[in-house]
One Martini backbone bead per residue (centre of mass of N, CA, C, O) as a GRO file, in nm:
protein
  157
    1GLY     BB    1   1.896  -0.008   6.126
    2LEU     BB    2   1.708  -0.122   6.375
    3PRO     BB    3   1.563  -0.374   6.500
    4ARG     BB    4   1.275  -0.432   6.667
    5ALA     BB    5   1.385  -0.598   6.908
    6THR     BB    6   1.597  -0.392   6.991
    7LEU     BB    7   1.402  -0.160   7.044
    8ASP     BB    8   1.243  -0.304   7.267
    9SER     BB    9   1.481  -0.348   7.463
   10LEU     BB   10   1.562  -0.049   7.496
   11GLU     BB   11   1.288   0.042   7.614
   12LYS     BB   12   1.293  -0.143   7.872
   13LEU     BB   13   1.575   0.007   7.966
   14ASN     BB   14   1.542   0.318   7.923
   15TYR     BB   15   1.664   0.410   7.664
   16ASN     BB   16   1.815   0.679   7.506
   17MET     BB   17   1.723   0.766   7.201
   18GLN     BB   18   1.762   0.862   6.905
   19THR     BB   19   1.589   1.023   6.669
   20ASP     BB   20   1.624   0.815   6.442
   21ASP     BB   21   1.520   0.571   6.611
   22VAL     BB   22   1.239   0.680   6.669
   23LYS     BB   23   1.152   0.708   6.374
   24LEU     BB   24   1.190   0.413   6.308
   25ARG     BB   25   0.982   0.303   6.505
   26TRP     BB   26   0.737   0.454   6.388
   27ARG     BB   27   0.768   0.334   6.109
   28LEU     BB   28   0.730   0.036   6.186
   29PHE     BB   29   0.440   0.074   6.302
   30GLY     BB   30   0.325   0.228   6.030
   31LEU     BB   31   0.378   0.039   5.784
   32PRO     BB   32   0.121  -0.137   5.756
   33ARG     BB   33  -0.066   0.105   5.704
   34ALA     BB   34   0.085   0.219   5.457
   35THR     BB   35   0.052  -0.035   5.288
   36LEU     BB   36  -0.255  -0.039   5.283
   37ASP     BB   37  -0.290   0.241   5.159
   38GLN     BB   38  -0.130   0.181   4.901
   39ALA     BB   39  -0.301  -0.059   4.805
   40GLU     BB   40  -0.566   0.100   4.789
   41GLN     BB   41  -0.467   0.308   4.584
   42LYS     BB   42  -0.392   0.104   4.359
   43LEU     BB   43  -0.673  -0.021   4.332
   44ARG     BB   44  -0.815   0.237   4.240
   45PHE     BB   45  -0.639   0.278   3.993
   46LEU     BB   46  -0.712   0.007   3.854
   47GLU     BB   47  -1.015   0.062   3.836
   48ASP     BB   48  -0.986   0.313   3.658
   49CYS     BB   49  -0.841   0.166   3.427
   50GLU     BB   50  -1.071  -0.031   3.367
   51ILE     BB   51  -1.279   0.180   3.291
   52ASP     BB   52  -1.117   0.303   3.058
   53PHE     BB   53  -1.090   0.039   2.901
   54MET     BB   54  -1.395  -0.002   2.857
   55LYS     BB   55  -1.441   0.258   2.699
   56GLN     BB   56  -1.242   0.191   2.472
   57LEU     BB   57  -1.373  -0.073   2.389
   58HIS     BB   58  -1.640   0.049   2.303
   59THR     BB   59  -1.520   0.227   2.079
   60VAL     BB   60  -1.385   0.000   1.917
   61LYS     BB   61  -1.645  -0.159   1.863
   62TRP     BB   62  -1.786   0.062   1.705
   63ASP     BB   63  -1.571   0.089   1.483
   64PHE     BB   64  -1.584  -0.204   1.394
   65ALA     BB   65  -1.879  -0.208   1.303
   66ARG     BB   66  -1.838   0.007   1.085
   67ASN     BB   67  -1.628  -0.149   0.918
   68VAL     BB   68  -1.808  -0.391   0.854
   69ASP     BB   69  -2.031  -0.233   0.714
   70ASP     BB   70  -1.850  -0.115   0.492
   71LEU     BB   71  -1.760  -0.383   0.372
   72SER     BB   72  -2.043  -0.483   0.302
   73GLN     BB   73  -2.112  -0.252   0.107
   74THR     BB   74  -1.879  -0.304  -0.091
   75LEU     BB   75  -1.965  -0.595  -0.161
   76ASN     BB   76  -2.237  -0.509  -0.284
   77LEU     BB   77  -2.108  -0.372  -0.524
   78PHE     BB   78  -1.989  -0.629  -0.648
   79ARG     BB   79  -2.274  -0.763  -0.686
   80HIS     BB   80  -2.459  -0.495  -0.819
   81GLN     BB   81  -2.245  -0.336  -0.979
   82PRO     BB   82  -2.144  -0.312  -1.303
   83HIS     BB   83  -1.855  -0.166  -1.266
   84TYR     BB   84  -1.759  -0.434  -1.092
   85ARG     BB   85  -1.785  -0.616  -1.388
   86ASP     BB   86  -1.576  -0.456  -1.562
   87ILE     BB   87  -1.307  -0.538  -1.764
   88ALA     BB   88  -1.217  -0.244  -1.842
   89ARG     BB   89  -1.162  -0.198  -1.509
   90LEU     BB   90  -0.930  -0.381  -1.399
   91ASP     BB   91  -0.718  -0.193  -1.271
   92LYS     BB   92  -0.913  -0.061  -1.071
   93LEU     BB   93  -1.009  -0.325  -0.938
   94LEU     BB   94  -0.730  -0.411  -0.830
   95ASP     BB   95  -0.699  -0.172  -0.640
   96ILE     BB   96  -0.951  -0.229  -0.474
   97ILE     BB   97  -0.869  -0.514  -0.387
   98GLU     BB   98  -0.613  -0.439  -0.233
   99HIS     BB   99  -0.752  -0.252  -0.033
  100MET     BB  100  -0.956  -0.461   0.076
  101ASP     BB  101  -0.751  -0.665   0.176
  102GLU     BB  102  -0.631  -0.479   0.392
  103ARG     BB  103  -0.895  -0.426   0.546
  104ILE     BB  104  -0.958  -0.718   0.619
  105LYS     BB  105  -0.702  -0.773   0.780
  106ALA     BB  106  -0.754  -0.549   0.988
  107VAL     BB  107  -1.028  -0.659   1.090
  108GLU     BB  108  -0.925  -0.936   1.179
  109GLN     BB  109  -0.725  -0.823   1.385
  110GLN     BB  110  -0.935  -0.666   1.550
  111ALA     BB  111  -1.101  -0.915   1.632
  112LYS     BB  112  -0.879  -1.054   1.795
  113LEU     BB  113  -0.834  -0.824   1.996
  114LEU     BB  114  -1.122  -0.814   2.111
  115THR     BB  115  -1.130  -1.104   2.213
  116LEU     BB  116  -0.895  -1.075   2.412
  117ARG     BB  117  -1.021  -0.847   2.582
  118GLU     BB  118  -1.272  -1.003   2.669
  119GLU     BB  119  -1.117  -1.225   2.814
  120LEU     BB  120  -0.968  -1.044   3.015
  121LEU     BB  121  -1.262  -0.924   3.128
  122GLU     BB  122  -1.484  -1.143   3.128
  123ILE     BB  123  -1.657  -1.107   2.865
  124PRO     BB  124  -1.876  -1.148   2.636
  125PRO     BB  125  -1.858  -1.224   2.320
  126ASP     BB  126  -1.887  -1.119   2.018
  127ASP     BB  127  -2.017  -1.142   1.706
  128ARG     BB  128  -1.777  -1.217   1.420
  129SER     BB  129  -1.892  -1.363   1.153
  130ARG     BB  130  -1.895  -1.133   0.939
  131VAL     BB  131  -1.596  -1.133   0.877
  132ALA     BB  132  -1.578  -1.414   0.746
  133GLU     BB  133  -1.796  -1.361   0.537
  134CYS     BB  134  -1.660  -1.122   0.395
  135ALA     BB  135  -1.394  -1.263   0.329
  136GLY     BB  136  -1.513  -1.492   0.155
  137THR     BB  137  -1.655  -1.315  -0.052
  138PHE     BB  138  -1.409  -1.151  -0.141
  139ARG     BB  139  -1.221  -1.379  -0.236
  140ALA     BB  140  -1.389  -1.452  -0.481
  141PHE     BB  141  -1.353  -1.181  -0.629
  142ALA     BB  142  -1.046  -1.161  -0.618
  143ASP     BB  143  -0.980  -1.423  -0.766
  144LEU     BB  144  -1.123  -1.360  -1.025
  145TRP     BB  145  -0.961  -1.096  -1.100
  146ARG     BB  146  -0.680  -1.225  -1.091
  147VAL     BB  147  -0.730  -1.434  -1.312
  148VAL     BB  148  -0.802  -1.236  -1.532
  149HIS     BB  149  -0.532  -1.091  -1.528
  150MET     BB  150  -0.355  -1.333  -1.595
  151TRP     BB  151  -0.493  -1.412  -1.858
  152ARG     BB  152  -0.451  -1.138  -1.999
  153SER     BB  153  -0.137  -1.119  -1.974
  154ARG     BB  154  -0.083  -1.391  -2.129
  155ARG     BB  155  -0.237  -1.324  -2.391
  156VAL     BB  156  -0.064  -1.075  -2.467
  157ALA     BB  157   0.230  -1.224  -2.441
   0.00000   0.00000   0.00000
């Protein structure tokens, strides 16, 4: 295509341009407006994406809170239920501990992800100190039962 200055010069000389050149000239004049329209359209799209992201974040936060509550309730079982302190159930307790360990790692990872998303959206972060509290409490129980298992397996061997 011809540059804009060339098109201006040809028009001043009353040169009869071909149809393709005329279309190119109209496109050149309309391009800034089309660019602005396209930028405006993309901005609306990004705003819609941010709204969807915020809705998803709210849902993830709600699920996260439920997970932390569930972990807390399970830890209360370790504290207060006698069958969670029964050495005769050691194998079952070790299975529960392994499962809980995986759940706590997943919740800790989810907490990091939520914190990053909150930073990205520049919204105040929620308090996630319960996660560290649950993890610390659980680690005490897990370590206890793992030591009991090691002691018992060495004693038998």
